[in-house]
C-alpha angles and dihedrals in degrees: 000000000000119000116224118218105256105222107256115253080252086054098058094049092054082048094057089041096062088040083052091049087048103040084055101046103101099231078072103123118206092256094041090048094041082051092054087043097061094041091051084061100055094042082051098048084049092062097037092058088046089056091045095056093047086055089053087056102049090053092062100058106125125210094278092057094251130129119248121218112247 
C-alpha cells in the first residue's frame, strides 16, 4: 500500500492563501467561489487537526525533555 505526502502545515497555509487570491479575483463565478470555499475548509480543518496533534505532543513532554507514549 502506497502512502501518499501529506502537504506540510506551511503548506496548507500557502494553499488557503492562493484559494483566497482566487475566491477574491473578480472573474470568480458563485459556483467557482463556493468550490474554493469548500475546499479552504477543509484545507483549513487538515491543518487544524495537524496543529492540534503537535500540541498533544508538546504537552507531553515530561521533565527530561523526552516525549511520553500516549
Amino acid at each position: 500500500m502506497s502512502k501518499e505526502k501529506q502537504p506540510t502545515v506551511e503548506e496548507d497555509l500557502a494553499q488557503i492563501a492562493r484559494i483566497i487570491e482566487q475566491m477574491e479575483a473578480p472573474e470568480a463565478t458563485l459556483d467557482e467561489s463556493f468550490a474554493l470555499y469548500q475546499q479552504g475548509v477543509g484545507t483549513l480543518k487538515h491543518c487544524s487537526e495537524r496543529l492540534d496533534l503537535v500540541e498533544k505532543k508538546l504537552l507531553l513532554l515530561n521533565a527530561e525533555g523526552s516525549l511520553e507514549e500516549m
